[in-house]
CSV table of C-alpha atoms in Angstrom, one decimal:
chain,number,residue,atom,x,y,z
A,1,MET,CA,-22.5,-23.1,-6.3
A,2,THR,CA,-20.3,-24.2,-3.9
A,3,TYR,CA,-18.3,-26.4,-6.3
A,4,LYS,CA,-18.0,-23.1,-8.4
A,5,LEU,CA,-16.6,-21.2,-5.6
A,6,LEU,CA,-14.2,-23.7,-4.5
A,7,SER,CA,-13.0,-24.2,-8.4
A,8,ASN,CA,-12.5,-20.4,-8.8
A,9,ARG,CA,-10.4,-19.9,-5.4
A,10,TRP,CA,-8.4,-22.7,-6.7
A,11,LEU,CA,-7.8,-21.4,-10.0
A,12,MET,CA,-7.2,-18.2,-9.1
A,13,ALA,CA,-4.3,-19.6,-6.5
A,14,VAL,CA,-3.0,-21.2,-9.4
A,15,VAL,CA,-2.6,-18.4,-11.7
A,16,LEU,CA,-1.0,-16.2,-9.1
A,17,LEU,CA,1.5,-18.7,-8.2
A,18,THR,CA,2.1,-19.6,-11.6
A,19,LEU,CA,2.6,-15.9,-12.5
A,20,PRO,CA,6.0,-15.0,-11.6
A,21,LEU,CA,7.7,-18.0,-13.0
A,22,VAL,CA,6.2,-17.0,-16.2
A,23,LEU,CA,6.9,-13.3,-16.1
A,24,GLN,CA,10.6,-14.1,-14.9
A,25,SER,CA,11.0,-15.6,-18.9
A,26,PHE,CA,10.4,-12.2,-20.0
A,27,GLY,CA,12.8,-10.6,-18.0
A,28,ASN,CA,13.0,-9.7,-14.1
A,29,ALA,CA,12.0,-6.3,-14.9
A,30,TRP,CA,8.1,-7.9,-15.2
A,31,VAL,CA,8.3,-9.7,-11.8
A,32,ARG,CA,9.6,-6.6,-10.0
A,33,ILE,CA,6.2,-4.6,-11.9
A,34,ALA,CA,4.1,-7.3,-10.0
A,35,ASP,CA,6.4,-6.8,-6.9
A,36,MET,CA,5.2,-3.2,-6.4
A,37,SER,CA,1.7,-4.0,-7.4
A,38,LEU,CA,1.3,-6.3,-4.4
A,39,LEU,CA,2.8,-3.6,-2.0
A,40,TYR,CA,0.6,-1.2,-3.8
A,41,VAL,CA,-2.4,-3.5,-2.7
A,42,LEU,CA,-1.2,-3.9,0.6
A,43,LEU,CA,-1.4,-0.2,0.7
A,44,ALA,CA,-4.7,0.6,-0.8
A,45,LEU,CA,-6.2,-2.4,1.8
A,46,GLY,CA,-5.0,-0.1,4.6
A,47,LEU,CA,-6.3,3.1,3.1
A,48,ASN,CA,-9.8,1.7,2.3
A,49,ILE,CA,-10.2,0.7,5.8
A,50,VAL,CA,-10.0,5.0,6.4
A,51,VAL,CA,-12.1,6.2,3.6
A,52,GLY,CA,-13.8,2.8,2.2
A,53,TYR,CA,-14.9,1.6,5.7
A,54,ALA,CA,-15.3,4.6,7.6
A,55,GLY,CA,-15.8,6.8,5.2
A,56,LEU,CA,-12.6,9.6,6.2
A,57,LEU,CA,-11.2,11.0,3.6
A,58,ASP,CA,-7.2,10.8,3.9
A,59,LEU,CA,-5.2,12.5,1.7
A,60,GLY,CA,-1.4,11.8,3.4
A,61,TYR,CA,-1.6,7.6,3.9
A,62,VAL,CA,2.0,7.8,2.7
A,63,ALA,CA,3.1,9.2,5.4
A,64,PHE,CA,2.9,5.7,7.5
A,65,PHE,CA,4.5,4.0,4.4
A,66,ALA,CA,7.3,6.6,5.1
A,67,VAL,CA,7.4,5.9,8.7
A,68,GLY,CA,7.4,2.0,8.2
A,69,ALA,CA,10.2,2.4,5.4
A,70,TYR,CA,12.4,4.7,7.1
A,71,LEU,CA,12.1,2.7,10.8
A,72,PHE,CA,13.2,-0.6,8.6
A,73,GLY,CA,16.1,1.4,7.1
A,74,LEU,CA,17.6,2.8,10.2
A,75,LEU,CA,17.4,-0.7,12.5
A,76,ALA,CA,18.7,-2.7,9.1
A,77,SER,CA,21.4,-0.5,8.0
A,78,PRO,CA,24.7,1.0,9.2
A,79,HIS,CA,23.5,4.6,9.2
A,80,LEU,CA,23.3,4.8,13.0
A,81,THR,CA,26.1,2.8,14.0
A,82,ASP,CA,28.0,5.3,11.8
A,83,MET,CA,26.5,8.9,13.0
A,84,PHE,CA,26.4,7.6,16.5
A,85,PRO,CA,29.6,6.1,18.5
A,86,TRP,CA,27.6,5.0,21.7
A,87,ILE,CA,25.2,3.0,19.1
A,88,ALA,CA,28.1,1.5,17.6
A,89,ALA,CA,29.4,0.8,20.7
A,90,MET,CA,26.4,-1.4,21.9
A,91,PHE,CA,26.2,-2.9,18.4
A,92,PRO,CA,30.3,-3.7,17.4
A,93,GLU,CA,29.2,-6.1,14.4
A,94,GLY,CA,26.9,-3.3,13.4
A,95,LEU,CA,22.8,-2.9,13.6
A,96,HIS,CA,21.0,-5.4,11.6
A,97,LEU,CA,17.5,-6.2,13.4
A,98,SER,CA,15.7,-8.9,11.5
A,99,LEU,CA,12.9,-7.7,9.4
A,100,TRP,CA,10.1,-9.9,11.7
A,101,LEU,CA,11.4,-8.0,14.7
A,102,VAL,CA,11.0,-4.6,12.8
A,103,LEU,CA,7.6,-5.7,11.4
A,104,PRO,CA,5.5,-5.0,14.8
A,105,LEU,CA,7.7,-2.4,15.4
A,106,ALA,CA,6.9,-0.6,11.8
A,107,ALA,CA,3.1,-1.3,12.7
A,108,GLY,CA,2.5,-0.1,16.2
A,109,LEU,CA,5.0,2.9,15.4
A,110,ALA,CA,2.7,3.8,12.3
A,111,GLY,CA,-0.4,2.8,14.5
A,112,LEU,CA,0.7,5.7,16.7
A,113,PHE,CA,1.1,7.8,14.2
A,114,GLY,CA,-2.4,7.4,12.5
A,115,LEU,CA,-3.8,7.8,16.0
A,116,LEU,CA,-1.9,11.3,16.5
A,117,LEU,CA,-3.4,12.6,13.2
A,118,GLY,CA,-6.5,10.9,14.1
A,119,ALA,CA,-7.3,12.8,17.5
A,120,PRO,CA,-7.2,16.2,16.4
A,121,THR,CA,-9.2,15.6,13.2
A,122,LEU,CA,-12.2,14.5,14.8
A,123,LYS,CA,-14.8,16.9,14.4
A,124,LEU,CA,-13.5,17.7,10.5
A,125,ARG,CA,-15.3,15.6,7.8
A,126,GLY,CA,-15.1,16.0,4.4
A,127,ASP,CA,-12.4,18.9,2.3
A,128,TYR,CA,-11.2,20.0,5.8
A,129,LEU,CA,-10.4,16.6,6.7
A,130,ALA,CA,-8.4,16.0,3.6
A,131,ILE,CA,-6.8,19.5,3.7
A,132,VAL,CA,-5.2,18.5,7.8
A,133,THR,CA,-4.6,14.8,6.4
A,134,LEU,CA,-2.4,16.2,3.1
A,135,GLY,CA,-0.5,18.7,5.3
A,136,PHE,CA,0.3,16.2,7.7
A,137,GLY,CA,1.6,13.8,5.1
A,138,GLU,CA,3.7,17.0,3.7
A,139,ILE,CA,5.0,17.4,7.2
A,140,ILE,CA,6.4,14.2,7.6
A,141,ARG,CA,8.2,13.9,4.2
A,142,VAL,CA,9.8,17.6,5.2
A,143,PHE,CA,11.0,16.5,8.2
A,144,LEU,CA,12.7,13.5,6.6
A,145,ASN,CA,14.1,15.4,4.1
A,146,ASN,CA,15.7,17.8,6.8
A,147,LEU,CA,16.2,15.9,9.8
A,148,ASP,CA,20.2,15.9,8.9
A,149,HIS,CA,21.0,18.6,10.4
A,150,PRO,CA,22.5,19.4,13.5
A,151,VAL,CA,22.2,15.6,14.2
A,152,ASN,CA,22.0,13.3,11.4
A,153,ILE,CA,19.4,11.0,11.8
A,154,THR,CA,17.7,10.3,8.4
A,155,ASN,CA,20.3,11.4,6.1
A,156,GLY,CA,18.2,13.7,4.5
A,157,PRO,CA,17.5,14.2,1.0
A,158,LYS,CA,20.4,11.6,0.3
A,159,GLY,CA,18.5,8.4,2.2
A,160,LEU,CA,19.4,5.5,3.6
A,161,GLY,CA,21.5,2.9,1.8
A,162,GLN,CA,23.0,0.0,2.3
A,163,ILE,CA,19.5,-1.9,4.1
A,164,ASP,CA,19.4,-5.8,4.7
A,165,ALA,CA,17.4,-7.9,2.5
A,166,VAL,CA,15.1,-10.1,4.1
A,167,THR,CA,15.9,-13.5,5.3
A,168,VAL,CA,13.4,-16.4,5.7
A,169,LEU,CA,14.3,-19.7,7.5
A,170,GLY,CA,17.8,-17.9,7.6
A,171,TYR,CA,17.9,-17.8,3.5
A,172,PRO,CA,18.3,-13.7,2.0
A,173,LEU,CA,15.8,-13.1,-0.5
A,174,SER,CA,18.6,-11.2,-2.3
A,175,LYS,CA,20.4,-14.6,-3.5
A,176,ARG,CA,18.9,-17.1,-6.4
A,177,LEU,CA,17.2,-20.2,-5.5
A,178,ASP,CA,18.1,-23.3,-7.0
A,179,LEU,CA,15.5,-26.1,-7.0
A,180,GLY,CA,17.3,-28.3,-9.3
A,181,PHE,CA,14.6,-28.1,-11.9
A,182,ILE,CA,14.1,-24.3,-11.7
A,183,GLU,CA,15.7,-21.3,-11.0
A,184,LEU,CA,14.1,-18.4,-8.7
A,185,SER,CA,15.2,-15.2,-9.1
A,186,SER,CA,15.4,-12.7,-5.8
A,187,VAL,CA,12.7,-10.8,-7.2
A,188,THR,CA,10.3,-13.8,-7.3
A,189,LEU,CA,11.1,-15.1,-4.0
A,190,TYR,CA,10.2,-11.3,-2.8
A,191,TYR,CA,7.4,-11.6,-4.5
A,192,TYR,CA,5.7,-15.0,-3.1
A,193,LEU,CA,6.5,-13.4,0.4
A,194,PHE,CA,4.7,-10.1,-0.8
A,195,LEU,CA,1.8,-12.4,-2.1
A,196,THR,CA,1.3,-14.4,1.6
A,197,LEU,CA,1.1,-10.6,3.3
A,198,VAL,CA,-1.3,-9.9,1.1
A,199,VAL,CA,-3.4,-13.0,1.2
A,200,VAL,CA,-3.0,-12.3,5.6
A,201,SER,CA,-4.1,-8.9,5.1
A,202,VAL,CA,-7.1,-9.6,3.1
A,203,VAL,CA,-8.4,-12.1,5.1
A,204,VAL,CA,-7.9,-9.5,8.0
A,205,CYS,CA,-9.8,-6.5,6.1
A,206,HIS,CA,-12.6,-9.3,5.5
A,207,ARG,CA,-13.0,-9.9,9.2
A,208,LEU,CA,-13.0,-6.7,9.8
A,209,GLU,CA,-15.6,-5.9,7.1
A,210,TYR,CA,-18.2,-8.3,8.8
A,211,SER,CA,-17.3,-7.9,12.1
A,212,ARG,CA,-19.4,-5.5,14.6
A,213,ILE,CA,-16.8,-2.7,14.2
A,214,GLY,CA,-16.8,-2.6,10.7
A,215,ARG,CA,-20.3,-2.0,10.5
A,216,ALA,CA,-20.1,0.6,12.8
A,217,TRP,CA,-17.6,2.2,10.5
A,218,MET,CA,-20.1,1.8,7.5
A,219,ALA,CA,-22.6,3.2,9.8
A,220,ILE,CA,-20.3,6.4,10.2
A,221,ARG,CA,-19.4,6.4,6.8
A,222,GLU,CA,-23.7,6.8,5.6
A,223,ASP,CA,-24.6,8.9,8.2
A,224,GLU,CA,-22.6,10.3,11.4
A,225,ILE,CA,-25.1,11.8,13.0
A,226,ALA,CA,-27.5,8.6,13.0
A,227,ALA,CA,-24.5,6.6,14.2
A,228,LYS,CA,-24.1,8.9,17.3
A,229,ALA,CA,-27.9,8.5,18.0
A,230,MET,CA,-27.8,4.9,18.1
A,231,GLY,CA,-25.1,4.8,20.8
A,232,LEU,CA,-21.9,4.5,18.6
A,233,ASN,CA,-18.6,5.9,20.3
A,234,THR,CA,-17.8,8.0,16.7
A,235,ARG,CA,-14.8,9.2,18.9
A,236,ASN,CA,-13.3,5.9,19.8
A,237,LEU,CA,-14.4,4.0,16.2
A,238,LYS,CA,-12.6,6.9,14.1
A,239,LEU,CA,-9.4,6.7,15.9
A,240,MET,CA,-9.6,3.0,15.5
A,241,ALA,CA,-9.6,3.4,11.9
A,242,PHE,CA,-6.7,5.8,11.7
A,243,GLY,CA,-4.9,3.7,13.7
A,244,MET,CA,-5.4,0.3,12.2
A,245,GLY,CA,-5.2,1.7,8.7
A,246,ALA,CA,-2.2,3.3,9.0
A,247,THR,CA,-0.7,-0.5,10.2
A,248,PHE,CA,-0.8,-1.4,6.7
A,249,GLY,CA,1.2,1.5,5.6
A,250,GLY,CA,4.1,0.5,8.3
A,251,VAL,CA,4.1,-3.2,7.6
A,252,SER,CA,3.9,-2.2,3.6
A,253,GLY,CA,6.8,0.5,4.4
A,254,ALA,CA,9.4,-2.2,6.0
A,255,MET,CA,8.9,-4.5,2.8
A,256,PHE,CA,9.2,-1.6,0.5
A,257,ALA,CA,12.4,-0.5,2.3
A,258,ALA,CA,13.3,-4.3,2.6
A,259,PHE,CA,13.2,-4.8,-0.9
A,260,GLN,CA,14.5,-1.5,-2.6
A,261,GLY,CA,17.6,-1.6,-0.1
A,262,PHE,CA,17.2,2.2,-0.3
A,263,VAL,CA,14.9,4.8,0.7
A,264,SER,CA,14.5,8.6,0.1
A,265,PRO,CA,11.9,11.4,1.1
A,266,GLU,CA,11.5,11.2,-3.0
A,267,SER,CA,9.4,8.1,-2.7
A,268,PHE,CA,7.0,9.3,-0.2
A,269,SER,CA,5.7,12.5,-2.0
A,270,LEU,CA,2.1,13.9,-2.4
A,271,MET,CA,1.8,12.1,-5.6
A,272,GLU,CA,2.1,8.9,-4.1
A,273,SER,CA,-0.8,9.7,-1.7
A,274,VAL,CA,-3.1,10.7,-4.4
A,275,MET,CA,-2.0,7.5,-6.2
A,276,ILE,CA,-3.4,5.6,-3.7
A,277,VAL,CA,-6.7,7.3,-2.8
A,278,ALA,CA,-7.2,6.8,-6.6
A,279,MET,CA,-6.5,3.1,-6.5
A,280,VAL,CA,-9.5,2.9,-3.3
A,281,VAL,CA,-11.6,5.0,-5.3
A,282,LEU,CA,-11.1,3.8,-9.2
A,283,GLY,CA,-11.3,0.2,-7.9
A,284,GLY,CA,-14.3,0.6,-5.9
A,285,LEU,CA,-14.8,2.1,-2.3
A,286,GLY,CA,-15.3,-0.6,0.6
A,287,HIS,CA,-15.2,-3.4,-1.6
A,288,LEU,CA,-11.9,-5.2,-1.3
A,289,PRO,CA,-11.7,-7.0,-4.8
A,290,GLY,CA,-12.5,-3.5,-6.5
A,291,VAL,CA,-9.7,-2.3,-4.4
A,292,ILE,CA,-7.2,-5.1,-5.6
A,293,LEU,CA,-8.3,-4.2,-8.9
A,294,GLY,CA,-7.8,-0.8,-8.8
A,295,ALA,CA,-4.4,-1.0,-6.9
A,296,VAL,CA,-3.5,-4.0,-9.4
A,297,LEU,CA,-4.2,-1.8,-12.6
A,298,LEU,CA,-2.8,2.0,-11.1
A,299,ALA,CA,0.4,0.0,-10.4
A,300,ALA,CA,1.5,-1.3,-13.3
A,301,LEU,CA,-0.3,0.9,-16.0
A,302,PRO,CA,2.8,3.4,-15.6
A,303,GLU,CA,5.2,0.6,-16.1
A,304,ALA,CA,3.2,-0.6,-19.2
A,305,LEU,CA,3.0,3.2,-20.7
A,306,ARG,CA,6.5,3.3,-20.9
A,307,TYR,CA,6.2,1.2,-23.9
A,308,VAL,CA,3.6,3.7,-25.3
A,309,ALA,CA,5.8,7.1,-24.2
A,310,GLY,CA,8.7,6.1,-25.7
A,311,PRO,CA,7.7,5.2,-29.1
A,312,LEU,CA,5.1,8.9,-29.2
A,313,GLN,CA,8.2,10.9,-27.4
A,314,ALA,CA,10.3,9.7,-30.8
A,315,MET,CA,7.8,10.3,-33.1
A,316,THR,CA,7.6,14.2,-31.7
A,317,ASP,CA,11.9,14.6,-31.8
A,318,GLY,CA,12.3,14.4,-28.3
A,319,ARG,CA,9.7,17.3,-27.8
A,320,LEU,CA,7.7,15.6,-25.2
A,321,ASP,CA,8.8,14.7,-22.2
A,322,ALA,CA,8.5,10.7,-21.5
A,323,ALA,CA,7.4,11.2,-17.8
A,324,ILE,CA,5.0,13.7,-18.3
A,325,LEU,CA,3.6,11.9,-21.2
A,326,ARG,CA,2.4,8.7,-19.2
A,327,GLN,CA,1.1,10.9,-16.5
A,328,LEU,CA,-1.0,12.4,-19.1
A,329,LEU,CA,-1.7,9.0,-20.2
A,330,ILE,CA,-2.9,7.8,-16.7
A,331,ALA,CA,-5.0,10.6,-16.4
A,332,LEU,CA,-6.7,10.2,-19.4
A,333,ALA,CA,-7.1,6.6,-18.8
A,334,MET,CA,-8.9,7.4,-15.2
A,335,ILE,CA,-10.8,10.4,-16.5
A,336,THR,CA,-12.4,7.8,-19.0
A,337,ILE,CA,-13.2,4.9,-16.6
A,338,MET,CA,-14.6,7.0,-14.0
A,339,LEU,CA,-17.0,9.1,-16.8
A,340,TRP,CA,-18.0,5.1,-17.5
A,341,ARG,CA,-18.0,3.8,-14.0
A,342,PRO,CA,-18.8,6.5,-11.8
A,343,ARG,CA,-18.7,4.0,-8.4
A,344,GLY,CA,-15.6,2.1,-9.7
A,345,LEU,CA,-14.7,-0.7,-11.9
A,346,TRP,CA,-15.9,-3.1,-9.2
A,347,PRO,CA,-18.3,-1.5,-6.8
A,348,THR,CA,-19.6,-2.8,-3.7
A,349,PRO,CA,-23.3,-4.5,-4.0
A,350,GLU,CA,-26.3,-2.1,-3.0
A,351,HIS,CA,-28.1,-4.0,0.1
A,352,GLY,CA,-31.2,-3.4,0.4
A,353,LYS,CA,-31.8,-1.6,-3.2
A,354,ASN,CA,-32.0,-4.9,-5.6
A,355,LEU,CA,-35.6,-5.4,-6.9
A,356,ASN,CA,-37.2,-8.6,-7.8
A,357,PRO,CA,-38.0,-9.1,-11.7
A,358,GLN,CA,-41.8,-7.7,-10.7
A,359,GLY,CA,-40.4,-4.9,-9.4
A,360,GLY,CA,-41.3,-5.2,-6.0
A,361,ALA,CA,-38.8,-5.0,-3.2
A,362,ARG,CA,-36.9,-8.3,-1.8
């Protein structure tokens, strides 16, 4: 059993490491889809802490994604030095902070915003909590869209450009890497960086799930009143879930800004929050393999459906909008899957409810 488990892990490692090498032979666009899928896996893992473990429905999670992206965009682009002469005087060569310095700041700032969101919502549950978190996400987006007057901080709807690329050991990932026997494109280098972050995040989430804090979150998810009666400090545990989940969003946002080289409020709409929640629910609430599967499917499916929506649009002489048609196909696919697998594609095992062949409880 142990040998089989180890062999499966080695096989998965080989597949993940060779995947971008295979995809780049078909074009860098496919590797870019894999990169974005890994970023959405990071987001889904963070939201799974809030929704899957603690049972707190958060529809404004994209706000933490935006906080991390804009923080790196401001600290690694010429925008602040162009707008504020006193900053230009302090940094005559430009404000170009390394991503590795910004990452802890992005995680900390996003975690702080998570606590600010969680504090006033501690007594809310269900639909009311969802409405408040939805409003929080929209407030952040509106602020980013309008903080260009009277003082231009975020550059408003124009967004932030010329953001520095990631540098690893002095080598910028925006350049191709020639190893002699193979040439790795920029998007392939980003793939390996994102894959490393995903592996670290999975380990952290796995350890959290089986820790005392993780089990306390699950107790709150199942029955908050019973958890409080058992002596759990539900207030602090909820705040911890919001803060911990938000840090994943901040880190993912910073990586997104470095990868894209440009951020704007359009990237952090309500639809993005809904899609991240759908990834967690579709894969299986609280189950790490299911969450990863849901994130990969919903991140890659819209891009794959471009090859379906295009011919359908041509068949109707362009009367159907390809973007709307893609959303329709995604919705139909999600409805079909949820009718077929209502607990998710890969749900968590129900502990204590398994029966032996004789019909008695184990």
